[in-house]
XYZ file of C-alpha atoms in Angstrom:
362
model
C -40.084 3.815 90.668
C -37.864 5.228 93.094
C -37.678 8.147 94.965
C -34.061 8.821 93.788
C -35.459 7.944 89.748
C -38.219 10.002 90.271
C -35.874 12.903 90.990
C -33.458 12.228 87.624
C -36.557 11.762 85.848
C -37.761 15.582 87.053
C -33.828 16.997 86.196
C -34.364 15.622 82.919
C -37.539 16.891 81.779
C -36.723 20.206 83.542
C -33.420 20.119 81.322
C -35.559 19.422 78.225
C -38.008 22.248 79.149
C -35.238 24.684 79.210
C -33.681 23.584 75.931
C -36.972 23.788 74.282
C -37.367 27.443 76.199
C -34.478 29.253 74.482
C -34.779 27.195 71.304
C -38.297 28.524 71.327
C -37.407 32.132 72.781
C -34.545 32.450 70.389
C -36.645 31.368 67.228
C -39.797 33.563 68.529
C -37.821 37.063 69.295
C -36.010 36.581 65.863
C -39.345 36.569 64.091
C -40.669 39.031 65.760
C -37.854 41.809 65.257
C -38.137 40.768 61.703
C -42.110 41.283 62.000
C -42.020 44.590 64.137
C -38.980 46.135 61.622
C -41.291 45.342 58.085
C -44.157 46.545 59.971
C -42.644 49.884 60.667
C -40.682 50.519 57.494
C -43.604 49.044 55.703
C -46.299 50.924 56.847
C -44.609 53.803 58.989
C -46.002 52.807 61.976
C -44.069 53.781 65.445
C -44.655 51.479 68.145
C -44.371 53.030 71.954
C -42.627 51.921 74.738
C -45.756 50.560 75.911
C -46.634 48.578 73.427
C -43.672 46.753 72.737
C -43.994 45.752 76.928
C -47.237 44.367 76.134
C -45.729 42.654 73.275
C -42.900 41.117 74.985
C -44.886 40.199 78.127
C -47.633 38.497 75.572
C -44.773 37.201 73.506
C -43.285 35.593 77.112
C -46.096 33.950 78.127
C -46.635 32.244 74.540
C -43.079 31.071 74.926
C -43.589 29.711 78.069
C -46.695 27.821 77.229
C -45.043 26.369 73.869
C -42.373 25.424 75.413
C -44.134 23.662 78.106
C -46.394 21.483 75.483
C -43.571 20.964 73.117
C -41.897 19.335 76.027
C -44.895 17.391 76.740
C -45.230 16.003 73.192
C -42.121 15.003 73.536
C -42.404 13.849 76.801
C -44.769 11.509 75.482
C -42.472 10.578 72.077
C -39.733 9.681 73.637
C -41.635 7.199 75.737
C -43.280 5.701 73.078
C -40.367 5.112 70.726
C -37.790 4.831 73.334
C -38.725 4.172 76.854
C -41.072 1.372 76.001
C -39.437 -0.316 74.083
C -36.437 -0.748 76.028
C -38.115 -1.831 78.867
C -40.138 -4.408 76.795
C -36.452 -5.529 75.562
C -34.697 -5.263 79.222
C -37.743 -7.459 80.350
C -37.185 -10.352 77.828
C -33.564 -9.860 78.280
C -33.926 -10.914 82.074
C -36.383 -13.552 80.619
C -33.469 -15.078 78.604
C -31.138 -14.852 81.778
C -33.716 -16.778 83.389
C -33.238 -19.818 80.918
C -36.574 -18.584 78.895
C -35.691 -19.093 75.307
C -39.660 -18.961 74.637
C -39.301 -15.155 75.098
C -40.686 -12.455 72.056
C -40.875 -9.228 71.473
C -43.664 -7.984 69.682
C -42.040 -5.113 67.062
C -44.198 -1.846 67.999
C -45.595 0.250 64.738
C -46.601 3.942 65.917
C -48.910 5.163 63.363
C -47.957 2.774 60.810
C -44.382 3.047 60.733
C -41.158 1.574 61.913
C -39.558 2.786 65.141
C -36.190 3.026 66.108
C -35.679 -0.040 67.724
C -37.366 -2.360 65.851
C -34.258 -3.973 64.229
C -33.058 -4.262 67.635
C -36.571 -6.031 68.582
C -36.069 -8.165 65.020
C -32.500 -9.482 65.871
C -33.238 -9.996 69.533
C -36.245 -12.419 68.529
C -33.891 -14.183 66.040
C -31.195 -14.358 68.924
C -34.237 -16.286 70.788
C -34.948 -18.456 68.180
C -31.660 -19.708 67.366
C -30.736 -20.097 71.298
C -33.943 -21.940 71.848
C -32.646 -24.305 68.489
C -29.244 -24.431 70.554
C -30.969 -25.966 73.661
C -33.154 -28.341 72.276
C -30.152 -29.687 70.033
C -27.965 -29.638 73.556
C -30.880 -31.519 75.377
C -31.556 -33.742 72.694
C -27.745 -34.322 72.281
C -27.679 -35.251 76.411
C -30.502 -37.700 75.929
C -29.206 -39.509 72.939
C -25.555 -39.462 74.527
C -27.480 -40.704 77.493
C -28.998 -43.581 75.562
C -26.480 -44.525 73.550
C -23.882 -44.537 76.820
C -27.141 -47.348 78.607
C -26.513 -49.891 75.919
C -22.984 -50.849 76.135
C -22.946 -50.149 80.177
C -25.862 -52.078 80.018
C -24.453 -55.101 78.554
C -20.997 -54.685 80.453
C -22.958 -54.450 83.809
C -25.258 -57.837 83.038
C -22.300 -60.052 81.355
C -19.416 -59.048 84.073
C -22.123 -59.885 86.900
C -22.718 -63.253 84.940
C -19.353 -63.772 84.672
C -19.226 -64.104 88.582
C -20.311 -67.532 88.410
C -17.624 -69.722 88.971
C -19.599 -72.778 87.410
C -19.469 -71.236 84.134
C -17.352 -73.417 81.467
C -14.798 -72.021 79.893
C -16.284 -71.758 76.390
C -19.443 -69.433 78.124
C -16.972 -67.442 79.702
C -15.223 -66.897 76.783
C -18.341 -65.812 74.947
C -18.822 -63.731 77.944
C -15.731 -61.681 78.274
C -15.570 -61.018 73.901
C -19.343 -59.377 74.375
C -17.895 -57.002 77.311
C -14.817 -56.388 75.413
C -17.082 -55.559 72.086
C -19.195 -53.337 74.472
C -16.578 -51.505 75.550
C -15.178 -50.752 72.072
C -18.310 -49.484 70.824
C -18.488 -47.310 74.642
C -14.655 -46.064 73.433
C -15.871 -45.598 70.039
C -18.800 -43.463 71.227
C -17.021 -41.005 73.345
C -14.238 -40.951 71.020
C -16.233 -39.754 68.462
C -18.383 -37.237 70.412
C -15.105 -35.567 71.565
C -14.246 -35.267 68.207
C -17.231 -34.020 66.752
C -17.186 -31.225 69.695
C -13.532 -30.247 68.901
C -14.656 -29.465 65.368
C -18.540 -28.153 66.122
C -16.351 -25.517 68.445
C -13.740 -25.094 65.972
C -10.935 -26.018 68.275
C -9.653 -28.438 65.435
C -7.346 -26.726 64.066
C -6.169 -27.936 59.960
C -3.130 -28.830 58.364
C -3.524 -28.441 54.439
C -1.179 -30.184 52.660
C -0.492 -31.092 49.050
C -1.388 -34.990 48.697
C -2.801 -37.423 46.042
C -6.159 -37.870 46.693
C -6.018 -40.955 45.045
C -3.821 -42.368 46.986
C -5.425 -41.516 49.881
C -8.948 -43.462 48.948
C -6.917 -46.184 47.826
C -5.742 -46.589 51.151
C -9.044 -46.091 52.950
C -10.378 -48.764 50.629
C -7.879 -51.183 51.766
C -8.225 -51.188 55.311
C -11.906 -52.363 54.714
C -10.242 -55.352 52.922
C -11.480 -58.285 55.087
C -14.946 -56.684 55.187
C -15.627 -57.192 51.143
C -13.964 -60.554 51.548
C -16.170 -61.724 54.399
C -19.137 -60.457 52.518
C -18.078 -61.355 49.561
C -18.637 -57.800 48.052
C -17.503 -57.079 44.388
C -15.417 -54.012 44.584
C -15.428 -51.626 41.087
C -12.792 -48.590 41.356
C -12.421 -45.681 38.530
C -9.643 -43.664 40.039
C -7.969 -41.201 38.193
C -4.019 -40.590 38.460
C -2.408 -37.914 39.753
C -5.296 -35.861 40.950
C -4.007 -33.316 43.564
C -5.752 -31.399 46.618
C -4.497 -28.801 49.131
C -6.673 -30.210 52.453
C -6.218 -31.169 55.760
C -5.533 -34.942 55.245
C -6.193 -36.518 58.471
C -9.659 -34.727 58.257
C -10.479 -35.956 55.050
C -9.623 -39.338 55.618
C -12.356 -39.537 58.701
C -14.679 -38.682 55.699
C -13.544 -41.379 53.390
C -13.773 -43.921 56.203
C -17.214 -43.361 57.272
C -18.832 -43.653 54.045
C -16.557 -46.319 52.736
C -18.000 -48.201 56.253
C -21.294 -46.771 55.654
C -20.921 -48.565 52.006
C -20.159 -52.203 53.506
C -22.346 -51.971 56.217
C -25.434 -51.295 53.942
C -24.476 -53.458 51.237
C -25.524 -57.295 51.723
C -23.799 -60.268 51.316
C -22.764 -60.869 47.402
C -23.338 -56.435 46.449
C -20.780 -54.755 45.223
C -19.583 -51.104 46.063
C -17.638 -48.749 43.529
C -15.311 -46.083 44.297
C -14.575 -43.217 41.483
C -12.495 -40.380 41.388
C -12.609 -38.069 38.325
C -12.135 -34.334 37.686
C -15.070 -32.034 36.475
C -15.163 -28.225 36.426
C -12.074 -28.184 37.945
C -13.068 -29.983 40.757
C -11.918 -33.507 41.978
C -14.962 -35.469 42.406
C -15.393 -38.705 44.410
C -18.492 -40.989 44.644
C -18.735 -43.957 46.759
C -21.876 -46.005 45.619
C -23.151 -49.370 47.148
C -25.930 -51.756 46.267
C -27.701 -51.760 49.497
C -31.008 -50.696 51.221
C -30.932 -47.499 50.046
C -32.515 -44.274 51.776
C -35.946 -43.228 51.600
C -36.554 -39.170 51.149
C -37.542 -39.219 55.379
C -34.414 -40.405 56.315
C -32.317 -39.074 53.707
C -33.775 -35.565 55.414
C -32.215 -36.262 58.489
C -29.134 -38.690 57.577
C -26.556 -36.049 59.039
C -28.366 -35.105 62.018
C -25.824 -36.323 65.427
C -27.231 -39.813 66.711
C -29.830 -39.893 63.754
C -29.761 -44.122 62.464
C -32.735 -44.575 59.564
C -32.133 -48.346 59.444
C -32.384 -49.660 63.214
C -31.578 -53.355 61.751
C -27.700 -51.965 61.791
C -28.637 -50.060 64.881
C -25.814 -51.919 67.018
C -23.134 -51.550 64.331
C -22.617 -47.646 64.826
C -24.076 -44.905 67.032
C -25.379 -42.590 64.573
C -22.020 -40.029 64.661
C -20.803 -41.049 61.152
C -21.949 -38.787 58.875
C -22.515 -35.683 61.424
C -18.620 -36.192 61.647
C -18.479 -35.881 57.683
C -21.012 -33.227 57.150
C -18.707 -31.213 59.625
C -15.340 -31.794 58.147
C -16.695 -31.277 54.632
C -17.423 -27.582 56.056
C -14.658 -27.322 57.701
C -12.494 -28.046 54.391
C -14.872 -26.029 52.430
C -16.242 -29.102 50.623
C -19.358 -29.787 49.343
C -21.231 -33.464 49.688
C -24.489 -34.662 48.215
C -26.067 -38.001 47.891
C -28.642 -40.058 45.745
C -30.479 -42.883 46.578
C -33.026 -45.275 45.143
C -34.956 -47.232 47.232
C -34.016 -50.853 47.632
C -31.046 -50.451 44.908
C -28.439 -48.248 46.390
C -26.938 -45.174 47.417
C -24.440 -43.167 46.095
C -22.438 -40.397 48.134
C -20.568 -37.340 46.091
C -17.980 -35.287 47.434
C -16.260 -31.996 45.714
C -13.601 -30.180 46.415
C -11.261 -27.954 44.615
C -8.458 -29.890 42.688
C -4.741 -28.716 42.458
C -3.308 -28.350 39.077
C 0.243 -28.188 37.668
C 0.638 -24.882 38.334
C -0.782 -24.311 41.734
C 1.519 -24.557 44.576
């Protein structure tokens, strides 16, 4: 401590002594004009000038020594259940400015009880927590982004240095140049998608509600997946109600139709089938997409919307793991709600809710 806090810390306790002096003093000569006027009514008793001047020096000296170890005792409170603990909290403060996100507080109990800053120590250590959460997400997000950025540079790098050849024939260098171009699809499709998953994470995607068929809509997400059931040769079953109405952001909704509808071919083998339904119940428009593929197991169904997450690495190179992170965010974002069922081997089935419009809604 320094010379110049040693000095405020003096002014203050001085200050507090002399509060506590003619609190003290005040309280004190009250009681004892009350005492000394009963006493002589009371019991006709006249008290001398001399007494009273041994009274009142007695009476002084009482006053001073009260006051004095009233100031001590709370000298010694107010560090306790003040001073303390906002050092202890200034301390891990600096801790956190130093990138420590390991940094507690341990709450303090004086004789069994709560102190002041306790909640302060309680949301500080959740504060802690949920940063440390933040920045092992943000350094697992940098090494996934990392990884999933090698492959397709990878294969870029090694086919446009084999491509250098000039003995190549024209059919290898044809091969050649449609693996860089697929590499650098998936590398667009990557980055496109982590922007957009940032925009809405930081909620600098703004929405556009509108009033739209949703059936429409999913009938037009189904289509553009057209040559994909054909070239698998996947039975498609639909149960879509008419005229069944939402107020949402369109644009966003259709990212979520087109990554499960994907998900739904991609998983589903040659000769499945995948249905599409859209009903109302509660009130609610309801849509399932359901496919006859691998299915999910309850470990990776745990973790299915988690950014870069893939639970079936034999489809590894057909996505990067951004699919359903994208939909789990939009579906908050438009205040939807999404479950899904699986079994095992047989299939999975995705549900999404959301509030449906009715005649009289505008």
């Amino acid at each position: 401590m320094s010379r110049a806090q040693r000095f405020r810390h003096a002014l203050r306790a001085l200050n507090r002594y002399i509060v506590f002096f003619l609190l003290i003093s005040f309280v004190i000569t009250c009681s004892m004009l009350l005492f000394i006027t009963t006493l002589t009514v009371v019991m006709d008793i006249t008290l001398t000038e001399h007494d009273v001047a041994a009274a009142a020096k007695l009476t002084l000296g009482n006053v001073i020594l009260l006051s004095a170890i009233v100031t001590a005792i709370d000298g010694v409170r107010r560090k306790l259940m003040y001073t303390v603990p906002q050092r202890r909290i200034a301390a891990a403060a600096r801790e956190m400015m130093r990138g420590n996100f390991d940094v507690r507080i341990r709450p303090g109990r004086l004789l069994g009880t709560e102190e002041p800053f306790d909640e302060i120590v309680d949301c500080f250590n959740e504060m802690a927590q949920a940063l440390q959460s933040t920045e092992a997400l943000h350094t697992d997000f940098i090494a996934n982004v990392s990884h999933e950025l090698k492959t397709p540079l990878a294969v870029i790098q090694s086919y446009a240095t084999m491509l250098r050849d000039p003995q190549l024939d024209a059919a290898t260098r044809t091969d050649y140049t449609l693996a860089i171009i697929t590499a650098t699809k998936r590398l667009s499709t990557l980055v496109s998608n982590i922007l957009r998953l940032t925009k809405l994470e930081q909620q600098q995607a703004e929405q556009s509600p509108t009033r739209y068929d949703l059936g429409e809509q999913l009938c037009e997400c189904l289509l553009g997946f057209e040559a994909v059931w054909e070239e698998k040769n996947i039975t498609i079953e639909t149960d879509i109600a008419e005229e069944i109405c939402v107020y949402k952001d369109r644009e966003m909704l259709s990212l979520v139709w087109n990554n499960l509808l994907s998900n739904a071919f991609k998983f589903t083998p040659a000769g499945g089938s995948v249905r599409l339904s859209l009903g109302v119940e509660n009130g609610d428009a309801v849509t399932r997409i359901s496919d006859t593929g691998c299915g999910i197991s309850c470990e990776v169904g745990a973790r299915i919307f988690d950014k870069f997450y893939q639970g079936d690495t034999s489809h590894r190179g057909e996505g990067n793991g951004l699919g359903l992170a994208l939909v789990k965010r939009v579906i908050a974002i438009t205040g939807s709600e999404i479950s899904v069922v699986s079994d095992l081997g047989k299939g999975t089935t995705f549900t999404v809710s959301m509030e449906a419009l009715h005649d009289d809604t505008h």
